[in-house]
Amino acid sequence: QSFDLQVANLDVGVLYLMGMVSIGVYGIMIGGWASNNKFALIGAIRASSQMISYELAMGLSLLAIIMMNSSLDLKVIAESQSGWYGMKWNIFFQPLAFIIFFVAALAETNRAPFDLPECETELVGGFHTEYSAMKLGLFLFGEYVNLFISSALITTLFLGSYNFPGLAWIGENWGENAAGIASILAFLAKTIAVILTFMWIRWTLQRFRYDQLMHLGWKSLIPLALVNLLVTGALVLLNQHYQWI
């Protein structure tokens, strides 16, 4: 059961969000360069290369979800997870894609153990060394906005979006308004759970070295995402022929 609660419905919603996320590299690079500090510039280069590297793995993991749903529309992806009494979530079909996307999201938002752009012991304070007061606050605020958007996107793509067991029953017995409110609360609860997971990881894991960071991105996550994409393509073709799901 679906409820039209969107302000705007983009046919290419996934592509639009990925495009917006990729623009963040420009702010970091220009911010480090404009500060006229060699250490801040090095920190900006490191941060930009980290974000670009993990965006590739993130995009490849997303392709598997897009192939399964044959759409870039976030509404279509959310509605496709309403089966199995609200538990037909993509995380059960694409656990590897979920892990790759989650790790890449950690790197994109500069959360530990991928917080090398803010390495105080190696590069003073990273790309925002020369910034203070509201300018520094805007940098940090942007990272947290990215964290919230990444958590909402993970919820939409992998955790069933607003779907949960009992949503259809609420709609049938209590009305569409009650079901709409319940779906919003379910989406917010899942998103907050993902945000808390991000923060919990920051308190738990140690920071990578930079060579380990790039090794994980280029030699582990991207090959795994490519293999997952090939397997997903083969299974989608077989499903079209045999109609398993």
PDB file of N, CA, C and O in Angstrom, residues 58-92:
ATOM      1  N   MET A  58      30.082   3.338  -4.231  1.00  0.00           N
ATOM      2  CA  MET A  58      28.695   3.630  -3.874  1.00  0.00           C
ATOM      3  C   MET A  58      27.788   3.573  -5.102  1.00  0.00           C
ATOM      4  O   MET A  58      26.695   2.985  -5.064  1.00  0.00           O
ATOM      5  N   GLY A  59      28.232   4.168  -6.212  1.00  0.00           N
ATOM      6  CA  GLY A  59      27.438   4.142  -7.438  1.00  0.00           C
ATOM      7  C   GLY A  59      27.248   2.742  -7.990  1.00  0.00           C
ATOM      8  O   GLY A  59      26.152   2.380  -8.443  1.00  0.00           O
ATOM      9  N   LEU A  60      28.304   1.918  -7.933  1.00  0.00           N
ATOM     10  CA  LEU A  60      28.189   0.544  -8.431  1.00  0.00           C
ATOM     11  C   LEU A  60      27.244  -0.290  -7.561  1.00  0.00           C
ATOM     12  O   LEU A  60      26.500  -1.130  -8.080  1.00  0.00           O
ATOM     13  N   SER A  61      27.260  -0.059  -6.246  1.00  0.00           N
ATOM     14  CA  SER A  61      26.328  -0.790  -5.384  1.00  0.00           C
ATOM     15  C   SER A  61      24.890  -0.355  -5.646  1.00  0.00           C
ATOM     16  O   SER A  61      23.955  -1.163  -5.557  1.00  0.00           O
ATOM     17  N   LEU A  62      24.697   0.917  -5.978  1.00  0.00           N
ATOM     18  CA  LEU A  62      23.353   1.406  -6.303  1.00  0.00           C
ATOM     19  C   LEU A  62      22.822   0.806  -7.600  1.00  0.00           C
ATOM     20  O   LEU A  62      21.611   0.605  -7.741  1.00  0.00           O
ATOM     21  N   LEU A  63      23.723   0.538  -8.536  1.00  0.00           N
ATOM     22  CA  LEU A  63      23.286  -0.028  -9.816  1.00  0.00           C
ATOM     23  C   LEU A  63      22.575  -1.366  -9.629  1.00  0.00           C
ATOM     24  O   LEU A  63      21.650  -1.694 -10.385  1.00  0.00           O
ATOM     25  N   ALA A  64      22.998  -2.137  -8.647  1.00  0.00           N
ATOM     26  CA  ALA A  64      22.335  -3.424  -8.391  1.00  0.00           C
ATOM     27  C   ALA A  64      20.878  -3.208  -7.976  1.00  0.00           C
ATOM     28  O   ALA A  64      19.980  -3.929  -8.430  1.00  0.00           O
ATOM     29  N   ILE A  65      20.631  -2.203  -7.129  1.00  0.00           N
ATOM     30  CA  ILE A  65      19.255  -1.891  -6.722  1.00  0.00           C
ATOM     31  C   ILE A  65      18.444  -1.391  -7.916  1.00  0.00           C
ATOM     32  O   ILE A  65      17.272  -1.758  -8.097  1.00  0.00           O
ATOM     33  N   ILE A  66      19.069  -0.563  -8.743  1.00  0.00           N
ATOM     34  CA  ILE A  66      18.377  -0.024  -9.922  1.00  0.00           C
ATOM     35  C   ILE A  66      18.024  -1.140 -10.893  1.00  0.00           C
ATOM     36  O   ILE A  66      16.928  -1.167 -11.471  1.00  0.00           O
ATOM     37  N   MET A  67      18.933  -2.098 -11.062  1.00  0.00           N
ATOM     38  CA  MET A  67      18.653  -3.232 -11.943  1.00  0.00           C
ATOM     39  C   MET A  67      17.497  -4.069 -11.418  1.00  0.00           C
ATOM     40  O   MET A  67      16.659  -4.551 -12.194  1.00  0.00           O
ATOM     41  N   MET A  68      17.428  -4.277 -10.119  1.00  0.00           N
ATOM     42  CA  MET A  68      16.355  -5.075  -9.544  1.00  0.00           C
ATOM     43  C   MET A  68      14.988  -4.428  -9.738  1.00  0.00           C
ATOM     44  O   MET A  68      13.987  -5.110  -9.955  1.00  0.00           O
ATOM     45  N   ASN A  69      14.943  -3.090  -9.656  1.00  0.00           N
ATOM     46  CA  ASN A  69      13.666  -2.379  -9.722  1.00  0.00           C
ATOM     47  C   ASN A  69      13.389  -1.775 -11.093  1.00  0.00           C
ATOM     48  O   ASN A  69      12.284  -1.260 -11.313  1.00  0.00           O
ATOM     49  N   SER A  70      14.386  -1.811 -11.997  1.00  0.00           N
ATOM     50  CA  SER A  70      14.239  -1.256 -13.351  1.00  0.00           C
ATOM     51  C   SER A  70      13.773   0.192 -13.315  1.00  0.00           C
ATOM     52  O   SER A  70      12.964   0.623 -14.157  1.00  0.00           O
ATOM     53  N   SER A  71      14.258   0.955 -12.344  1.00  0.00           N
ATOM     54  CA  SER A  71      13.825   2.342 -12.226  1.00  0.00           C
ATOM     55  C   SER A  71      14.830   3.127 -11.387  1.00  0.00           C
ATOM     56  O   SER A  71      15.466   2.587 -10.487  1.00  0.00           O
ATOM     57  N   LEU A  72      14.928   4.435 -11.706  1.00  0.00           N
ATOM     58  CA  LEU A  72      15.711   5.368 -10.899  1.00  0.00           C
ATOM     59  C   LEU A  72      14.825   6.166  -9.945  1.00  0.00           C
ATOM     60  O   LEU A  72      15.320   7.034  -9.225  1.00  0.00           O
ATOM     61  N   ASP A  73      13.533   5.882  -9.972  1.00  0.00           N
ATOM     62  CA  ASP A  73      12.562   6.620  -9.170  1.00  0.00           C
ATOM     63  C   ASP A  73      12.545   6.069  -7.744  1.00  0.00           C
ATOM     64  O   ASP A  73      12.301   4.879  -7.530  1.00  0.00           O
ATOM     65  N   LEU A  74      12.800   6.932  -6.769  1.00  0.00           N
ATOM     66  CA  LEU A  74      12.815   6.485  -5.378  1.00  0.00           C
ATOM     67  C   LEU A  74      11.445   5.994  -4.926  1.00  0.00           C
ATOM     68  O   LEU A  74      11.342   5.092  -4.085  1.00  0.00           O
ATOM     69  N   LYS A  75      10.378   6.563  -5.487  1.00  0.00           N
ATOM     70  CA  LYS A  75       9.032   6.120  -5.122  1.00  0.00           C
ATOM     71  C   LYS A  75       8.798   4.683  -5.567  1.00  0.00           C
ATOM     72  O   LYS A  75       8.226   3.865  -4.830  1.00  0.00           O
ATOM     73  N   VAL A  76       9.241   4.363  -6.787  1.00  0.00           N
ATOM     74  CA  VAL A  76       9.085   2.992  -7.302  1.00  0.00           C
ATOM     75  C   VAL A  76       9.888   2.015  -6.451  1.00  0.00           C
ATOM     76  O   VAL A  76       9.417   0.922  -6.116  1.00  0.00           O
ATOM     77  N   ILE A  77      11.119   2.412  -6.080  1.00  0.00           N
ATOM     78  CA  ILE A  77      11.968   1.545  -5.258  1.00  0.00           C
ATOM     79  C   ILE A  77      11.337   1.316  -3.886  1.00  0.00           C
ATOM     80  O   ILE A  77      11.358   0.202  -3.352  1.00  0.00           O
ATOM     81  N   ALA A  78      10.738   2.372  -3.311  1.00  0.00           N
ATOM     82  CA  ALA A  78      10.091   2.230  -2.004  1.00  0.00           C
ATOM     83  C   ALA A  78       8.858   1.337  -2.097  1.00  0.00           C
ATOM     84  O   ALA A  78       8.639   0.469  -1.237  1.00  0.00           O
ATOM     85  N   GLU A  79       8.043   1.530  -3.136  1.00  0.00           N
ATOM     86  CA  GLU A  79       6.823   0.737  -3.270  1.00  0.00           C
ATOM     87  C   GLU A  79       7.119  -0.731  -3.546  1.00  0.00           C
ATOM     88  O   GLU A  79       6.347  -1.612  -3.164  1.00  0.00           O
ATOM     89  N   SER A  80       8.254  -1.011  -4.216  1.00  0.00           N
ATOM     90  CA  SER A  80       8.590  -2.400  -4.527  1.00  0.00           C
ATOM     91  C   SER A  80       8.938  -3.206  -3.282  1.00  0.00           C
ATOM     92  O   SER A  80       8.982  -4.442  -3.332  1.00  0.00           O
ATOM     93  N   GLN A  81       9.186  -2.536  -2.156  1.00  0.00           N
ATOM     94  CA  GLN A  81       9.556  -3.218  -0.917  1.00  0.00           C
ATOM     95  C   GLN A  81       8.362  -3.432   0.016  1.00  0.00           C
ATOM     96  O   GLN A  81       8.534  -3.735   1.198  1.00  0.00           O
ATOM     97  N   SER A  82       7.155  -3.283  -0.516  1.00  0.00           N
ATOM     98  CA  SER A  82       5.950  -3.408   0.316  1.00  0.00           C
ATOM     99  C   SER A  82       5.427  -4.842   0.399  1.00  0.00           C
ATOM    100  O   SER A  82       4.495  -5.106   1.150  1.00  0.00           O
ATOM    101  N   GLY A  83       5.990  -5.765  -0.392  1.00  0.00           N
ATOM    102  CA  GLY A  83       5.536  -7.154  -0.358  1.00  0.00           C
ATOM    103  C   GLY A  83       5.967  -7.876   0.910  1.00  0.00           C
ATOM    104  O   GLY A  83       6.611  -7.314   1.791  1.00  0.00           O
ATOM    105  N   TRP A  84       5.598  -9.167   0.995  1.00  0.00           N
ATOM    106  CA  TRP A  84       5.908  -9.991   2.161  1.00  0.00           C
ATOM    107  C   TRP A  84       5.393  -9.322   3.445  1.00  0.00           C
ATOM    108  O   TRP A  84       6.066  -9.291   4.468  1.00  0.00           O
ATOM    109  N   TYR A  85       4.197  -8.750   3.387  1.00  0.00           N
ATOM    110  CA  TYR A  85       3.590  -8.076   4.540  1.00  0.00           C
ATOM    111  C   TYR A  85       4.482  -6.944   5.064  1.00  0.00           C
ATOM    112  O   TYR A  85       4.599  -6.730   6.273  1.00  0.00           O
ATOM    113  N   GLY A  86       5.107  -6.222   4.133  1.00  0.00           N
ATOM    114  CA  GLY A  86       5.930  -5.084   4.516  1.00  0.00           C
ATOM    115  C   GLY A  86       7.370  -5.409   4.828  1.00  0.00           C
ATOM    116  O   GLY A  86       8.104  -4.543   5.319  1.00  0.00           O
ATOM    117  N   MET A  87       7.830  -6.634   4.550  1.00  0.00           N
ATOM    118  CA  MET A  87       9.207  -7.030   4.870  1.00  0.00           C
ATOM    119  C   MET A  87      10.013  -7.439   3.643  1.00  0.00           C
ATOM    120  O   MET A  87      11.041  -8.089   3.780  1.00  0.00           O
ATOM    121  N   LYS A  88       9.568  -7.076   2.450  1.00  0.00           N
ATOM    122  CA  LYS A  88      10.320  -7.401   1.242  1.00  0.00           C
ATOM    123  C   LYS A  88      11.373  -6.318   1.003  1.00  0.00           C
ATOM    124  O   LYS A  88      11.349  -5.604   0.010  1.00  0.00           O
ATOM    125  N   TRP A  89      12.300  -6.201   1.945  1.00  0.00           N
ATOM    126  CA  TRP A  89      13.297  -5.137   1.902  1.00  0.00           C
ATOM    127  C   TRP A  89      14.468  -5.555   1.027  1.00  0.00           C
ATOM    128  O   TRP A  89      14.840  -6.734   0.963  1.00  0.00           O
ATOM    129  N   ASN A  90      15.092  -4.566   0.410  1.00  0.00           N
ATOM    130  CA  ASN A  90      16.206  -4.851  -0.505  1.00  0.00           C
ATOM    131  C   ASN A  90      17.442  -5.363   0.223  1.00  0.00           C
ATOM    132  O   ASN A  90      18.306  -5.985  -0.409  1.00  0.00           O
ATOM    133  N   ILE A  91      17.551  -5.109   1.515  1.00  0.00           N
ATOM    134  CA  ILE A  91      18.730  -5.587   2.243  1.00  0.00           C
ATOM    135  C   ILE A  91      18.779  -7.114   2.262  1.00  0.00           C
ATOM    136  O   ILE A  91      19.859  -7.710   2.317  1.00  0.00           O
ATOM    137  N   PHE A  92      17.623  -7.769   2.172  1.00  0.00           N
ATOM    138  CA  PHE A  92      17.603  -9.227   2.157  1.00  0.00           C
ATOM    139  C   PHE A  92      18.027  -9.780   0.795  1.00  0.00           C
ATOM    140  O   PHE A  92      18.529 -10.906   0.720  1.00  0.00           O
TER     141      PHE A  92
END
